[in-house]
mmCIF file of C-alpha atoms and ligand atoms in Angstrom:
data_model
loop_
_atom_site.group_PDB
_atom_site.id
_atom_site.type_symbol
_atom_site.label_atom_id
_atom_site.label_comp_id
_atom_site.label_asym_id
_atom_site.label_seq_id
_atom_site.Cartn_x
_atom_site.Cartn_y
_atom_site.Cartn_z
ATOM 1 C CA UNK A 1 0.007 0.081 0.041
ATOM 2 C CA UNK A 2 1.282 3.535 -0.940
ATOM 3 C CA UNK A 3 2.072 5.498 1.874
ATOM 4 C CA UNK A 4 -0.531 8.557 2.147
ATOM 5 C CA UNK A 5 1.290 12.089 1.008
ATOM 6 C CA UNK A 6 1.877 14.841 3.904
ATOM 7 C CA UNK A 7 -0.138 17.706 3.875
ATOM 8 C CA UNK A 8 2.066 20.488 5.371
ATOM 9 C CA UNK A 9 -0.332 23.069 6.850
ATOM 10 C CA UNK A 10 -0.188 26.432 7.613
ATOM 11 C CA UNK A 11 -2.912 28.050 10.302
ATOM 12 C CA UNK A 12 -2.705 31.566 9.987
ATOM 13 C CA UNK A 13 -4.090 32.233 6.221
ATOM 14 C CA UNK A 14 -5.734 28.710 5.494
ATOM 15 C CA UNK A 15 -7.605 28.177 8.571
ATOM 16 C CA UNK A 16 -7.798 31.513 9.821
ATOM 17 C CA UNK A 17 -8.380 34.066 7.093
ATOM 18 C CA UNK A 18 -6.821 36.690 9.353
ATOM 19 C CA UNK A 19 -7.054 39.079 6.145
ATOM 20 C CA UNK A 20 -10.852 38.882 5.784
ATOM 21 C CA UNK A 21 -12.756 41.985 4.243
ATOM 22 C CA UNK A 22 -14.695 43.592 6.160
ATOM 23 C CA UNK A 23 -12.975 42.829 9.195
ATOM 24 C CA UNK A 24 -15.562 40.767 10.449
ATOM 25 C CA UNK A 25 -16.298 37.024 11.332
ATOM 26 C CA UNK A 26 -16.768 35.324 7.384
ATOM 27 C CA UNK A 27 -19.826 33.064 7.223
ATOM 28 C CA UNK A 28 -19.135 29.347 8.270
ATOM 29 C CA UNK A 29 -16.352 30.644 11.029
ATOM 30 C CA UNK A 30 -16.336 31.328 14.535
ATOM 31 C CA UNK A 31 -14.659 33.658 16.438
ATOM 32 C CA UNK A 32 -11.906 32.702 19.125
ATOM 33 C CA UNK A 33 -9.751 34.882 21.404
ATOM 34 C CA UNK A 34 -6.881 33.001 22.446
ATOM 35 C CA UNK A 35 -3.670 33.574 24.185
ATOM 36 C CA UNK A 36 -1.152 30.684 23.076
ATOM 37 C CA UNK A 37 2.005 30.623 24.885
ATOM 38 C CA UNK A 38 4.244 32.140 22.090
ATOM 39 C CA UNK A 39 1.729 35.093 22.204
ATOM 40 C CA UNK A 40 2.176 35.672 25.971
ATOM 41 C CA UNK A 41 6.271 35.366 25.889
ATOM 42 C CA UNK A 42 5.839 38.593 23.326
ATOM 43 C CA UNK A 43 4.918 40.506 26.333
ATOM 44 C CA UNK A 44 7.162 39.469 29.271
ATOM 45 C CA UNK A 45 6.502 41.014 32.814
ATOM 46 C CA UNK A 46 2.737 41.405 32.014
ATOM 47 C CA UNK A 47 -0.037 38.876 33.874
ATOM 48 C CA UNK A 48 -1.555 36.621 31.391
ATOM 49 C CA UNK A 49 -5.053 38.186 31.422
ATOM 50 C CA UNK A 50 -3.606 41.517 30.773
ATOM 51 C CA UNK A 51 -2.163 40.528 27.469
ATOM 52 C CA UNK A 52 -4.707 41.176 24.778
ATOM 53 C CA UNK A 53 -5.620 37.778 23.203
ATOM 54 C CA UNK A 54 -5.469 37.169 19.798
ATOM 55 C CA UNK A 55 -8.277 37.108 17.543
ATOM 56 C CA UNK A 56 -8.904 33.919 15.361
ATOM 57 C CA UNK A 57 -11.559 32.850 12.769
ATOM 58 C CA UNK A 58 -11.950 28.947 12.653
ATOM 59 C CA UNK A 59 -14.359 27.238 10.351
ATOM 60 C CA UNK A 60 -15.132 23.912 12.391
ATOM 61 C CA UNK A 61 -15.919 22.118 9.028
ATOM 62 C CA UNK A 62 -12.270 22.394 8.510
ATOM 63 C CA UNK A 63 -11.441 19.680 11.061
ATOM 64 C CA UNK A 64 -13.645 16.820 9.428
ATOM 65 C CA UNK A 65 -12.569 18.129 5.772
ATOM 66 C CA UNK A 66 -8.965 17.946 6.674
ATOM 67 C CA UNK A 67 -9.512 14.265 8.212
ATOM 68 C CA UNK A 68 -11.270 13.160 5.095
ATOM 69 C CA UNK A 69 -8.374 13.709 3.076
ATOM 70 C CA UNK A 70 -5.956 10.919 1.736
ATOM 71 C CA UNK A 71 -3.347 12.604 3.305
ATOM 72 C CA UNK A 72 -1.235 12.738 6.735
ATOM 73 C CA UNK A 73 -1.550 16.242 8.350
ATOM 74 C CA UNK A 74 0.971 18.102 9.270
ATOM 75 C CA UNK A 75 1.286 21.465 11.206
ATOM 76 C CA UNK A 76 3.838 23.570 9.446
ATOM 77 C CA UNK A 77 3.106 26.860 11.165
ATOM 78 C CA UNK A 78 4.518 29.320 13.401
ATOM 79 C CA UNK A 79 2.392 28.041 16.086
ATOM 80 C CA UNK A 80 4.233 24.842 16.239
ATOM 81 C CA UNK A 81 3.128 22.681 19.296
ATOM 82 C CA UNK A 82 0.742 25.275 20.106
ATOM 83 C CA UNK A 83 -1.436 24.119 17.182
ATOM 84 C CA UNK A 84 -2.067 21.006 19.047
ATOM 85 C CA UNK A 85 -3.075 22.489 22.184
ATOM 86 C CA UNK A 86 -5.278 25.910 20.904
ATOM 87 C CA UNK A 87 -6.378 24.889 17.029
ATOM 88 C CA UNK A 88 -6.758 21.244 16.783
ATOM 89 C CA UNK A 89 -9.417 20.814 19.651
ATOM 90 C CA UNK A 90 -11.401 23.832 18.037
ATOM 91 C CA UNK A 91 -11.500 21.806 14.843
ATOM 92 C CA UNK A 92 -12.013 18.635 16.336
ATOM 93 C CA UNK A 93 -8.499 17.526 15.202
ATOM 94 C CA UNK A 94 -6.054 15.032 17.047
ATOM 95 C CA UNK A 95 -2.975 15.708 18.115
ATOM 96 C CA UNK A 96 -0.459 16.113 14.996
ATOM 97 C CA UNK A 97 2.840 16.377 14.339
ATOM 98 C CA UNK A 98 4.426 19.660 13.711
ATOM 99 C CA UNK A 99 7.541 21.151 12.499
ATOM 100 C CA UNK A 100 9.702 22.743 14.860
ATOM 101 C CA UNK A 101 11.425 25.675 12.806
ATOM 102 C CA UNK A 102 15.153 26.293 13.717
ATOM 103 C CA UNK A 103 14.358 29.947 13.346
ATOM 104 C CA UNK A 104 11.206 32.153 11.955
ATOM 105 C CA UNK A 105 10.769 35.008 9.756
ATOM 106 C CA UNK A 106 14.430 35.149 8.465
ATOM 107 C CA UNK A 107 15.151 36.521 4.898
ATOM 108 C CA UNK A 108 16.423 33.281 2.889
ATOM 109 C CA UNK A 109 18.681 33.441 -0.249
ATOM 110 C CA UNK A 110 16.576 33.631 -3.619
ATOM 111 C CA UNK A 111 14.051 34.961 -2.153
ATOM 112 C CA UNK A 112 12.699 31.916 -0.851
ATOM 113 C CA UNK A 113 10.171 31.408 2.115
ATOM 114 C CA UNK A 114 11.749 31.035 5.574
ATOM 115 C CA UNK A 115 9.849 27.468 5.851
ATOM 116 C CA UNK A 116 10.750 26.191 2.060
ATOM 117 C CA UNK A 117 14.183 24.648 2.835
ATOM 118 C CA UNK A 118 13.061 23.304 6.444
ATOM 119 C CA UNK A 119 9.672 21.602 4.620
ATOM 120 C CA UNK A 120 11.847 19.876 1.994
ATOM 121 C CA UNK A 121 14.300 18.585 4.782
ATOM 122 C CA UNK A 122 11.230 17.498 7.132
ATOM 123 C CA UNK A 123 9.592 15.363 4.089
ATOM 124 C CA UNK A 124 12.541 13.502 3.584
ATOM 125 C CA UNK A 125 11.505 12.486 0.002
ATOM 126 C CA UNK A 126 7.925 11.933 1.037
ATOM 127 C CA UNK A 127 5.320 13.158 -1.241
ATOM 128 C CA UNK A 128 3.784 16.266 0.229
ATOM 129 C CA UNK A 129 1.640 19.497 -0.488
ATOM 130 C CA UNK A 130 2.315 22.301 1.060
ATOM 131 C CA UNK A 131 -0.566 24.680 2.076
ATOM 132 C CA UNK A 132 0.303 28.392 2.982
ATOM 133 C CA UNK A 133 -0.922 31.937 2.147
ATOM 134 C CA UNK A 134 2.721 33.028 1.961
ATOM 135 C CA UNK A 135 4.634 31.007 -0.237
ATOM 136 C CA UNK A 136 5.508 32.145 -3.948
ATOM 137 C CA UNK A 137 6.492 30.800 -7.536
ATOM 138 C CA UNK A 138 10.194 30.707 -6.382
ATOM 139 C CA UNK A 139 9.120 28.278 -3.422
ATOM 140 C CA UNK A 140 7.425 26.268 -6.064
ATOM 141 C CA UNK A 141 10.368 26.241 -8.373
ATOM 142 C CA UNK A 142 12.671 25.614 -5.535
ATOM 143 C CA UNK A 143 10.823 22.518 -4.373
ATOM 144 C CA UNK A 144 10.496 21.185 -7.859
ATOM 145 C CA UNK A 145 14.423 21.070 -8.171
ATOM 146 C CA UNK A 146 15.211 20.069 -4.869
ATOM 147 C CA UNK A 147 12.734 17.287 -3.447
ATOM 148 C CA UNK A 148 13.105 14.054 -4.938
ATOM 149 C CA UNK A 149 9.558 12.930 -5.263
ATOM 150 C CA UNK A 150 5.962 14.362 -5.958
ATOM 151 C CA UNK A 151 5.311 17.703 -4.417
ATOM 152 C CA UNK A 152 3.053 20.466 -4.811
ATOM 153 C CA UNK A 153 2.364 24.173 -2.982
ATOM 154 C CA UNK A 154 -1.038 25.075 -2.830
ATOM 155 C CA UNK A 155 -1.329 29.190 -2.058
ATOM 156 C CA UNK A 156 -4.297 30.192 -0.072
ATOM 157 C CA UNK A 157 -5.845 33.474 -0.318
ATOM 158 C CA UNK A 158 -5.691 35.117 3.767
ATOM 159 C CA UNK A 159 -8.806 36.794 3.055
ATOM 160 C CA UNK A 160 -10.648 33.698 2.187
ATOM 161 C CA UNK A 161 -8.983 30.541 3.734
ATOM 162 C CA UNK A 162 -9.514 27.072 2.448
ATOM 163 C CA UNK A 163 -12.797 26.646 0.457
ATOM 164 C CA UNK A 164 -14.691 23.557 -0.195
ATOM 165 C CA UNK A 165 -13.371 23.360 -3.454
ATOM 166 C CA UNK A 166 -9.682 23.518 -2.241
ATOM 167 C CA UNK A 167 -10.174 20.180 -0.620
ATOM 168 C CA UNK A 168 -11.695 18.593 -4.012
ATOM 169 C CA UNK A 169 -8.434 19.953 -5.459
ATOM 170 C CA UNK A 170 -6.195 18.047 -2.918
ATOM 171 C CA UNK A 171 -7.765 15.172 -3.279
ATOM 172 C CA UNK A 172 -7.560 15.073 -6.836
ATOM 173 C CA UNK A 173 -3.467 15.520 -6.631
ATOM 174 C CA UNK A 174 -3.225 12.474 -4.723
ATOM 175 C CA UNK A 175 -5.278 10.625 -7.262
ATOM 176 C CA UNK A 176 -3.430 12.377 -10.104
ATOM 177 C CA UNK A 177 0.307 12.111 -8.667
ATOM 178 C CA UNK A 178 -0.233 9.008 -6.686
ATOM 179 C CA UNK A 179 -3.221 7.213 -7.652
ATOM 180 C CA UNK A 180 -4.527 7.285 -4.221
ATOM 181 C CA UNK A 181 -8.346 7.487 -3.696
ATOM 182 C CA UNK A 182 -9.817 9.142 -1.128
HETATM 183 MG MG1 MG B 201 0.324 32.420 7.252
#
């Protein structure tokens, strides 16, 4: 049996359409106000309750949609382990593997996204789709040249987030590239 491809999944953009216009809860989404650990560490010396929480929009249907895909889900987000603590329960997802970044937000040679090289290392040759609102054509090209296996990038508009048709696109990719029905 063919191993499932990896779905390397960003949070802010694909799951949380933070740039939605107008700035109000998009249809199908719920509003959450969270104080994850990484957020609190930005306000040293301040009591947790005194820190303004992060506002997040999450669509509860995204959890079952993701679990129904013929992919192994992996968090590929600055939330790192906080995605399991804070995001997964709100979407009904189990604890997932996550990519731990050696550094974040750094400038990279060739204009690559700071995640790109780490993700290709992390996948270690396994087929993957990377879902993110920040990746660009240069990342797609670099991955094609440097990843020894099927891989695709899927850019999501952070004003919109993942749409129903995007799940169909992911399914179609697994079918076309790997012959996996799902
Ligand atoms: Mg993002």
